[in-house]
Amino acid sequence: MIPPDQHLQIGSLLFEGLDQIDLTGPFEVLSRIPNTTYRIYGKTADPVRDHRGLRITPDAAIADAPQLDVLHVPGGFGQEALMEDTVVLDWLRAQAGHARVFSVCTGALICGAAGLLMGRRATTHWASFHLLRYFGATPVNERVVIDGDWIFAAGVTSGIDGALRLAAELRGDDVAKGIQLYMEYAPEPPFNSGTPETAPAAVLQQARKAVAGMTAQREATAQRIATKLGIIVPTAAE
Amino acid sequence: MIPPDQHLQIGSLLFEGLDQIDLTGPFEVLSRIPNTTYRIYGKTADPVRDHRGLRITPDAAIADAPQLDVLHVPGGFGQEALMEDTVVLDWLRAQAGHARVFSVCTGALICGAAGLLMGRRATTHWASFHLLRYFGATPVNERVVIDGDWIFAAGVTSGIDGALRLAAELRGDDVAKGIQLYMEYAPEPPFNSGTPETAPAAVLQQARKAVAGMTAQREATAQRIATKLGIIVPTAAE
């Protein structure tokens, strides 16, 4: 826990084609942590569209961000375009040198492309889980993984759980509990279909088919980056 | 369930000062329901800021919306400004004459102000729950309440559960299960603090204090509207 009177700079990275709830789930929590400045940073200050079309505008461009205490990196298929974007990757590396990093979903792949995952225990969306090895990370199949100063949330809505864990780490359990109460976060999923382990086989098969193209593209990118980073990926029977 | 080949028009209302996850939680689900057109409608097409500052831009103005099959009404303190806005209330009434309505959080108060809650079983955020009576509704303390064609979700994050229920009603359980899997919605809240019934007493007391001003203002507005609607509110010992 950080002393309550220490002001914190929190920033989320926003980019074209992100999965909006990777940002907006955590936003609901992060924007309510006391004694913080929380802003959304884009590569430019221009509006972007999420993967399904929601239009969100950043507060400022990354070039205008201060050194952050907490850096939140969401995911979504738009992550592909950032994987070899040296401006964004340089910024992430510079920020991560001092900030706690909170990665959600395939935000982990962006962090990996910046060379920041080597030797870390990490997680990401189930469909990209096997790609973590390309970045030298140890994949951990848990919804939230804490590795030192880093917090990883698995896919999409897990960012809400990760953000509450982060709020507790930063400001103590009671602050996080208060935010949870405000958000009325006592989830009641109508089905038990939220993970590959629990979803009905036919639903899982259909979902894998739907993301197959995306996953193949992500894997090709990950392979290219692994070569650049000099990472030798063990040929797993995964 | 609606025939899969029947195209559906789905719309969310966006307004200044909404609680963004009331919109963005359901967005993640609604934007993935097959064979639909899903758009975000503002009073105008201008960008708005949510209660904590997130900048979102609608796809179009309400005046340009077609007759919707599903109308999603989020909440948040910005709801106050709509409670006596005849343009928005007229639009809601016209849409609700034909659409299924999905109310999230204090979106229920806006629907109530439009005179649409009379005789309905409904729910809303815990801090506004006692206000439902001003609109002639029967408050039901459940996370998701289905009353005929209407779906009510309680506070904030309950919109995700409500949207999955709605997806199942519209397109069948397997579609909803597939969306849930994609979203990796297998929540693991780090604390059991998501409702007034489960939150620690001190956390609840603090939260009630934090929202007291907002709740008082909402109650004054609700009283004024109840008088206008000719609703006699039983003096409950609630």
Coordinates of C-alpha atoms in Angstrom, one line a residue:
Chain A
M1 CA 0.0 0.0 0.0
I2 CA 1.2 3.5 -0.9
P3 CA 0.9 6.3 1.7
P4 CA -2.6 7.8 1.2
D5 CA -1.1 11.3 0.9
Q6 CA 1.1 10.4 -2.0
H7 CA -0.5 11.6 -5.2
L8 CA -0.5 9.1 -8.0
Q9 CA -0.5 9.6 -11.7
I10 CA -2.5 6.8 -13.5
G11 CA -2.7 6.5 -17.2
S12 CA -4.5 4.2 -19.6
L13 CA -3.3 3.6 -23.2
L14 CA -6.1 4.0 -25.8
F15 CA -5.7 2.9 -29.4
E16 CA -7.7 2.2 -32.5
G17 CA -9.3 -1.2 -32.5
L18 CA -8.9 -1.9 -28.8
D19 CA -11.5 -3.9 -27.0
Q20 CA -13.3 -1.1 -25.3
I21 CA -14.2 -2.9 -22.0
D22 CA -10.5 -3.7 -21.5
L23 CA -10.3 0.1 -20.9
T24 CA -13.8 0.9 -19.6
G25 CA -14.0 -1.9 -17.1
P26 CA -10.8 -0.7 -15.3
F27 CA -11.8 2.9 -15.9
E28 CA -14.7 2.5 -13.5
V29 CA -12.4 1.5 -10.8
L30 CA -9.2 3.5 -11.5
S31 CA -11.2 6.8 -11.9
R32 CA -12.4 6.3 -8.3
I33 CA -9.1 5.7 -6.5
P34 CA -8.5 8.7 -4.1
N35 CA -5.7 11.2 -4.5
T36 CA -4.9 10.4 -8.1
T37 CA -4.8 12.0 -11.5
Y38 CA -6.2 9.6 -14.0
R39 CA -6.0 10.3 -17.7
I40 CA -6.4 8.4 -21.0
Y41 CA -3.5 8.7 -23.5
G42 CA -3.7 8.0 -27.2
K43 CA -0.8 7.9 -29.7
T44 CA -2.4 11.2 -30.7
A45 CA -5.2 13.1 -29.0
D46 CA -7.6 12.1 -31.8
P47 CA -10.7 10.0 -31.2
V48 CA -10.4 6.3 -31.9
R49 CA -12.9 3.5 -32.5
D50 CA -12.9 0.3 -30.5
H51 CA -13.0 -3.1 -32.3
R52 CA -16.9 -2.9 -32.4
G53 CA -17.1 0.8 -33.2
L54 CA -17.4 2.6 -29.9
R55 CA -15.9 6.1 -30.3
I56 CA -13.7 7.2 -27.4
T57 CA -11.4 10.3 -27.2
P58 CA -8.2 10.3 -25.2
D59 CA -7.4 13.1 -22.8
A60 CA -4.0 13.7 -24.3
A61 CA -1.3 12.2 -26.5
I62 CA 1.3 9.8 -25.0
A63 CA 4.0 12.4 -25.8
D64 CA 2.3 14.7 -23.3
A65 CA 2.0 12.2 -20.5
P66 CA 4.0 12.7 -17.3
Q67 CA 6.0 9.8 -15.8
L68 CA 3.2 7.6 -14.6
D69 CA 2.9 5.7 -11.3
V70 CA 0.5 3.2 -12.8
L71 CA 0.3 2.4 -16.5
H72 CA -2.8 0.5 -17.8
V73 CA -2.4 -1.3 -21.1
P74 CA -5.7 -2.7 -22.5
G75 CA -5.9 -5.2 -25.4
G76 CA -8.1 -6.1 -28.3
F77 CA -7.2 -6.9 -31.9
G78 CA -6.0 -3.3 -32.5
Q79 CA -3.0 -4.4 -30.5
E80 CA -1.6 -5.9 -33.7
A81 CA -0.8 -2.4 -35.1
L82 CA 1.1 -1.4 -32.0
M83 CA 3.3 -4.6 -31.9
E84 CA 5.9 -3.0 -34.2
D85 CA 5.2 0.7 -33.5
T86 CA 8.5 2.0 -32.2
V87 CA 7.0 5.2 -30.9
V88 CA 4.5 3.4 -28.7
L89 CA 6.9 0.6 -27.7
D90 CA 9.6 3.2 -26.7
W91 CA 7.0 5.0 -24.6
L92 CA 5.9 1.8 -22.9
R93 CA 9.5 0.9 -22.0
A94 CA 10.2 4.3 -20.6
Q95 CA 7.0 4.4 -18.5
A96 CA 7.5 0.8 -17.3
G97 CA 10.9 1.6 -16.0
H98 CA 9.2 3.4 -13.2
A99 CA 5.5 2.6 -13.2
R100 CA 3.5 -0.3 -12.0
V101 CA 2.1 -1.9 -15.1
F102 CA -1.5 -3.3 -15.3
S103 CA -2.0 -5.3 -18.4
V104 CA -5.5 -6.5 -19.5
C105 CA -6.2 -9.1 -22.1
T106 CA -4.0 -8.9 -25.2
G107 CA -2.4 -5.8 -23.8
A108 CA 0.1 -8.4 -22.6
L109 CA 1.2 -9.0 -26.2
I110 CA 2.0 -5.3 -26.6
C111 CA 4.0 -5.3 -23.4
G112 CA 5.7 -8.5 -24.7
A113 CA 6.6 -6.8 -28.0
A114 CA 8.2 -4.0 -25.9
G115 CA 10.4 -6.7 -24.4
L116 CA 8.9 -6.2 -21.0
L117 CA 7.6 -9.8 -20.3
M118 CA 10.9 -11.7 -20.2
G119 CA 11.0 -13.9 -17.1
R120 CA 7.6 -12.7 -15.9
R121 CA 4.6 -14.8 -14.8
A122 CA 1.8 -13.4 -17.0
T123 CA -1.7 -14.1 -18.4
T124 CA -3.8 -12.9 -21.3
H125 CA -7.0 -13.8 -23.2
W126 CA -7.5 -17.5 -23.4
A127 CA -7.3 -17.4 -27.2
S128 CA -3.8 -15.8 -27.0
F129 CA -2.5 -17.6 -24.0
H130 CA -0.1 -19.8 -25.9
L131 CA 1.5 -16.7 -27.4
L132 CA 3.0 -15.5 -24.1
R133 CA 5.9 -17.9 -24.6
Y134 CA 7.1 -15.9 -27.6
F135 CA 7.9 -13.0 -25.3
G136 CA 9.8 -15.0 -22.8
A137 CA 7.0 -15.0 -20.2
T138 CA 5.7 -17.9 -18.1
P139 CA 2.0 -18.3 -18.9
V140 CA -0.1 -18.7 -15.7
N141 CA -3.7 -19.8 -16.2
E142 CA -5.3 -17.6 -13.6
R143 CA -7.7 -14.7 -14.0
V144 CA -5.4 -12.2 -12.3
V145 CA -1.7 -12.7 -12.0
I146 CA 0.5 -10.5 -9.8
D147 CA 4.2 -10.6 -10.5
G148 CA 6.1 -8.1 -8.5
D149 CA 5.0 -4.6 -9.5
W150 CA 3.0 -6.0 -12.5
I151 CA -0.6 -7.0 -12.6
F152 CA -2.0 -9.1 -15.4
A153 CA -5.7 -9.7 -16.0
A154 CA -6.8 -12.4 -18.4
G155 CA -9.4 -11.7 -21.1
V156 CA -11.7 -8.7 -21.4
T157 CA -13.9 -8.5 -18.3
S158 CA -11.1 -9.8 -16.0
G159 CA -9.8 -6.3 -16.1
I160 CA -12.5 -5.4 -13.6
D161 CA -11.2 -7.9 -11.1
G162 CA -7.6 -6.9 -11.9
A163 CA -8.4 -3.2 -11.3
L164 CA -10.0 -3.9 -7.9
R165 CA -6.9 -5.9 -6.9
L166 CA -4.8 -3.0 -8.1
A167 CA -6.9 -0.5 -6.1
A168 CA -6.5 -2.6 -3.0
E169 CA -2.7 -2.8 -3.5
L170 CA -2.5 1.0 -4.0
R171 CA -4.9 2.3 -1.4
G172 CA -5.9 -0.7 0.8
D173 CA -8.7 -3.1 0.9
D174 CA -11.4 -0.8 2.3
V175 CA -11.0 1.6 -0.7
A176 CA -11.4 -1.2 -3.1
K177 CA -14.4 -2.5 -1.2
G178 CA -16.0 0.9 -1.3
I179 CA -15.5 1.1 -5.1
Q180 CA -16.9 -2.4 -5.5
L181 CA -20.0 -1.5 -3.5
Y182 CA -20.5 1.7 -5.5
M183 CA -20.2 -0.4 -8.7
E184 CA -22.6 -3.0 -7.3
Y185 CA -20.1 -5.6 -8.4
A186 CA -21.7 -8.8 -7.2
P187 CA -21.8 -10.5 -10.6
E188 CA -24.4 -13.2 -11.5
P189 CA -23.4 -14.5 -14.9
P190 CA -26.5 -16.2 -16.3
F191 CA -24.4 -19.1 -17.7
N192 CA -21.2 -20.9 -16.7
S193 CA -19.6 -20.3 -20.0
G194 CA -16.9 -17.7 -19.2
T195 CA -13.8 -19.9 -19.8
P196 CA -12.7 -22.6 -22.2
E197 CA -12.8 -25.0 -19.3
T198 CA -16.4 -24.4 -18.5
A199 CA -18.0 -23.4 -21.8
P200 CA -20.0 -26.1 -23.6
A201 CA -17.9 -27.9 -26.2
A202 CA -19.9 -26.7 -29.2
V203 CA -19.8 -23.1 -27.9
L204 CA -16.0 -23.3 -27.5
Q205 CA -15.5 -24.8 -30.9
Q206 CA -17.6 -22.1 -32.5
A207 CA -15.6 -19.4 -30.6
R208 CA -12.2 -20.9 -31.6
K209 CA -13.4 -20.9 -35.2
A210 CA -14.5 -17.2 -34.9
V211 CA -11.1 -16.1 -33.5
A212 CA -8.9 -18.4 -35.6
G213 CA -7.9 -15.8 -38.2
M214 CA -7.1 -13.2 -35.5
T215 CA -5.1 -15.8 -33.5
A216 CA -3.1 -16.9 -36.6
Q217 CA -2.2 -13.3 -37.4
R218 CA -1.2 -12.6 -33.8
E219 CA 1.0 -15.8 -33.8
A220 CA 2.8 -14.7 -37.0
T221 CA 3.5 -11.3 -35.4
A222 CA 4.6 -12.9 -32.2
Q223 CA 7.0 -15.2 -34.0
R224 CA 8.6 -12.3 -35.9
I225 CA 9.0 -10.4 -32.6
A226 CA 10.4 -13.4 -30.8
T227 CA 13.1 -13.6 -33.5
K228 CA 13.9 -9.9 -33.1
L229 CA 14.1 -10.2 -29.3
G230 CA 16.3 -13.3 -29.7
I231 CA 13.9 -15.5 -27.8
I232 CA 14.0 -19.2 -28.5
V233 CA 10.5 -20.6 -28.0
P234 CA 10.3 -24.1 -26.8
T235 CA 8.2 -26.2 -29.1
A236 CA 5.4 -27.1 -26.6
A237 CA 2.8 -29.7 -27.2
E238 CA 0.2 -27.1 -26.4
Chain B
M1 CA -36.4 -15.9 -28.9
I2 CA -36.7 -13.9 -32.1
P3 CA -36.2 -15.7 -35.4
P4 CA -32.5 -15.5 -36.2
D5 CA -33.2 -14.1 -39.7
Q6 CA -35.1 -11.1 -38.3
H7 CA -32.8 -8.2 -38.3
L8 CA -32.9 -6.1 -35.1
Q9 CA -32.2 -2.4 -34.5
I10 CA -30.6 -1.9 -31.1
G11 CA -29.9 1.5 -29.7
S12 CA -28.2 2.8 -26.5
L13 CA -29.0 6.3 -25.1
L14 CA -25.8 8.3 -24.4
F15 CA -25.9 11.5 -22.3
E16 CA -23.6 13.9 -20.5
G17 CA -22.7 12.6 -17.0
L18 CA -23.8 9.0 -17.5
D19 CA -21.9 6.3 -15.6
Q20 CA -19.9 5.0 -18.5
I21 CA -19.9 1.3 -17.6
D22 CA -23.8 1.4 -17.6
L23 CA -23.2 1.8 -21.4
T24 CA -19.9 0.1 -22.0
G25 CA -20.6 -3.1 -20.1
P26 CA -23.7 -3.8 -22.1
F27 CA -22.0 -2.5 -25.3
E28 CA -19.6 -5.4 -25.1
V29 CA -22.5 -7.8 -25.3
L30 CA -25.0 -6.0 -27.5
S31 CA -22.4 -5.2 -30.2
R32 CA -21.9 -9.0 -30.6
I33 CA -25.5 -10.1 -31.1
P34 CA -25.8 -11.5 -34.6
N35 CA -27.9 -9.9 -37.3
T36 CA -28.4 -6.5 -35.6
T37 CA -27.6 -2.9 -36.2
Y38 CA -26.4 -1.4 -33.0
R39 CA -25.8 2.3 -32.6
I40 CA -25.3 4.8 -29.8
Y41 CA -27.7 7.8 -29.8
G42 CA -27.1 11.1 -28.0
K43 CA -29.5 14.0 -27.6
T44 CA -27.2 15.5 -30.3
A45 CA -24.3 13.9 -32.1
D46 CA -21.8 15.8 -30.0
P47 CA -19.3 14.0 -27.7
V48 CA -20.2 13.7 -24.0
R49 CA -18.2 13.1 -20.9
D50 CA -19.2 10.4 -18.4
H51 CA -19.5 11.2 -14.7
R52 CA -15.8 10.6 -14.2
G53 CA -14.6 12.2 -17.4
L54 CA -14.5 9.5 -20.1
R55 CA -15.2 11.1 -23.5
I56 CA -17.6 9.1 -25.7
T57 CA -19.1 10.1 -29.0
P58 CA -22.6 8.9 -30.1
D59 CA -23.1 7.5 -33.6
A60 CA -26.1 9.8 -34.2
A61 CA -28.7 12.0 -32.6
I62 CA -31.9 10.5 -31.2
A63 CA -33.9 12.5 -33.8
D64 CA -32.1 10.3 -36.5
A65 CA -32.8 7.0 -34.8
P66 CA -35.1 4.5 -36.5
Q67 CA -37.8 2.7 -34.6
L68 CA -35.7 0.5 -32.4
D69 CA -36.4 -3.1 -31.5
V70 CA -34.3 -2.8 -28.3
L71 CA -33.7 0.4 -26.4
H72 CA -31.0 0.4 -23.8
V73 CA -31.1 3.2 -21.2
P74 CA -28.0 3.6 -18.9
G75 CA -27.9 5.6 -15.7
G76 CA -25.5 7.7 -13.8
F77 CA -25.9 11.1 -12.1
G78 CA -26.3 12.8 -15.5
Q79 CA -29.8 11.2 -15.5
E80 CA -31.0 14.2 -13.4
A81 CA -30.7 16.5 -16.4
L82 CA -32.9 14.2 -18.5
M83 CA -35.7 13.8 -15.9
E84 CA -37.5 16.8 -17.1
D85 CA -36.2 17.0 -20.6
T86 CA -39.3 16.7 -22.8
V87 CA -37.4 16.0 -26.0
V88 CA -35.7 13.0 -24.5
L89 CA -38.8 11.8 -22.6
D90 CA -41.0 12.1 -25.6
W91 CA -38.4 10.0 -27.6
L92 CA -38.3 7.4 -24.9
R93 CA -42.0 7.1 -24.8
A94 CA -42.3 6.8 -28.6
Q95 CA -39.5 4.2 -28.7
A96 CA -40.8 2.2 -25.8
G97 CA -44.2 1.9 -27.5
H98 CA -42.6 -0.7 -29.8
A99 CA -39.2 -1.6 -28.4
R100 CA -38.1 -3.9 -25.7
V101 CA -36.5 -1.7 -23.0
F102 CA -33.3 -2.6 -21.2
S103 CA -32.8 -0.3 -18.2
V104 CA -29.5 -0.2 -16.3
C105 CA -28.9 1.4 -12.9
T106 CA -30.6 4.8 -12.6
G107 CA -31.6 4.6 -16.2
A108 CA -34.8 3.3 -14.5
L109 CA -35.4 6.8 -13.1
I110 CA -35.3 8.3 -16.5
C111 CA -37.8 5.7 -17.7
G112 CA -39.9 6.4 -14.6
A113 CA -39.9 10.1 -15.4
A114 CA -41.2 9.2 -18.9
G115 CA -44.2 7.5 -17.1
L116 CA -43.1 4.1 -18.3
L117 CA -42.7 2.3 -15.0
M118 CA -46.3 2.4 -13.7
G119 CA -47.2 -1.1 -12.5
R120 CA -43.9 -2.6 -13.5
R121 CA -41.6 -4.7 -11.4
A122 CA -38.3 -2.9 -11.6
T123 CA -34.8 -2.5 -10.0
T124 CA -32.1 0.1 -10.0
H125 CA -28.9 1.0 -8.1
W126 CA -29.1 0.3 -4.4
A127 CA -28.7 3.9 -3.5
S128 CA -31.8 4.8 -5.5
F129 CA -33.9 1.7 -4.9
H130 CA -36.4 3.5 -2.6
L131 CA -37.1 6.1 -5.4
L132 CA -38.8 3.6 -7.7
R133 CA -42.0 3.9 -5.8
Y134 CA -42.3 7.6 -6.9
F135 CA -42.8 6.3 -10.5
G136 CA -45.4 3.7 -9.6
A137 CA -43.1 0.8 -9.9
T138 CA -42.8 -2.2 -7.6
P139 CA -39.1 -2.3 -6.5
V140 CA -37.7 -5.9 -6.7
N141 CA -34.3 -6.4 -4.9
E142 CA -32.8 -8.6 -7.6
R143 CA -29.8 -8.0 -9.8
V144 CA -31.8 -8.5 -13.0
V145 CA -35.5 -8.2 -13.2
I146 CA -37.5 -9.2 -16.2
D147 CA -41.0 -7.8 -16.5
G148 CA -42.7 -8.8 -19.8
D149 CA -40.7 -7.1 -22.5
W150 CA -38.6 -5.1 -20.1
I151 CA -35.3 -6.0 -18.5
F152 CA -34.0 -4.0 -15.5
A153 CA -30.4 -4.4 -14.3
A154 CA -29.6 -3.0 -10.8
G155 CA -26.5 -0.9 -10.3
V156 CA -23.6 -0.2 -12.7
T157 CA -21.9 -3.6 -13.4
S158 CA -25.2 -5.5 -13.3
G159 CA -25.7 -4.2 -16.8
I160 CA -23.3 -7.0 -18.0
D161 CA -25.5 -9.7 -16.5
G162 CA -28.6 -8.0 -17.8
A163 CA -27.2 -7.7 -21.3
L164 CA -26.3 -11.4 -21.4
R165 CA -29.8 -12.3 -20.3
L166 CA -31.2 -10.0 -23.0
A167 CA -28.9 -11.6 -25.6
A168 CA -30.2 -15.0 -24.6
E169 CA -33.8 -13.8 -24.8
L170 CA -33.2 -12.4 -28.3
R171 CA -31.0 -15.0 -29.9
G172 CA -31.0 -18.0 -27.6
D173 CA -28.7 -19.3 -24.9
D174 CA -25.9 -20.5 -27.1
V175 CA -25.4 -17.1 -28.6
A176 CA -25.2 -15.6 -25.1
K177 CA -22.8 -18.3 -24.0
G178 CA -20.5 -17.6 -26.9
I179 CA -20.4 -13.9 -26.1
Q180 CA -19.7 -14.7 -22.4
L181 CA -16.8 -17.0 -23.5
Y182 CA -15.4 -14.4 -25.8
M183 CA -15.6 -11.8 -22.9
E184 CA -14.0 -14.3 -20.5
Y185 CA -16.8 -13.4 -18.1
A186 CA -16.1 -15.7 -15.2
P187 CA -15.8 -13.0 -12.6
E188 CA -13.7 -13.3 -9.5
P189 CA -14.5 -10.3 -7.3
P190 CA -11.6 -10.0 -4.8
F191 CA -14.0 -9.0 -2.0
N192 CA -17.6 -9.8 -1.1
S193 CA -18.5 -6.1 -1.0
G194 CA -20.7 -5.6 -4.0
T195 CA -24.1 -5.1 -2.3
P196 CA -25.3 -3.2 0.8
E197 CA -26.2 -6.6 2.3
T198 CA -22.6 -8.0 2.0
A199 CA -20.4 -4.9 2.3
P200 CA -18.7 -4.3 5.7
A201 CA -20.8 -1.9 7.8
A202 CA -18.1 0.8 7.8
V203 CA -17.7 0.6 4.0
L204 CA -21.5 0.9 3.5
Q205 CA -21.7 3.8 5.9
Q206 CA -18.9 5.6 4.0
A207 CA -20.6 4.9 0.6
R208 CA -24.0 6.1 1.8
K209 CA -22.3 9.3 3.0
A210 CA -20.6 9.8 -0.3
V211 CA -23.8 9.5 -2.3
A212 CA -26.1 11.2 0.2
G213 CA -26.1 14.6 -1.7
M214 CA -26.8 12.9 -5.0
T215 CA -29.6 10.7 -3.6
A216 CA -31.3 13.7 -1.9
Q217 CA -31.3 15.6 -5.2
R218 CA -32.7 12.6 -7.0
E219 CA -35.4 12.2 -4.4
A220 CA -36.5 15.9 -4.7
T221 CA -36.7 15.4 -8.5
A222 CA -38.6 12.1 -8.1
Q223 CA -41.1 13.8 -5.8
R224 CA -41.7 16.6 -8.2
I225 CA -42.2 14.1 -11.1
A226 CA -44.5 11.9 -9.0
T227 CA -46.7 14.9 -8.4
K228 CA -46.8 15.7 -12.1
L229 CA -47.6 12.1 -12.9
G230 CA -50.3 12.0 -10.3
I231 CA -48.7 9.2 -8.3
I232 CA -49.5 8.9 -4.6
V233 CA -46.4 7.4 -2.9
P234 CA -47.2 5.2 0.1
T235 CA -45.2 6.5 3.1
A236 CA -43.2 3.3 3.5
A237 CA -41.0 2.6 6.5
E238 CA -38.2 1.9 4.1

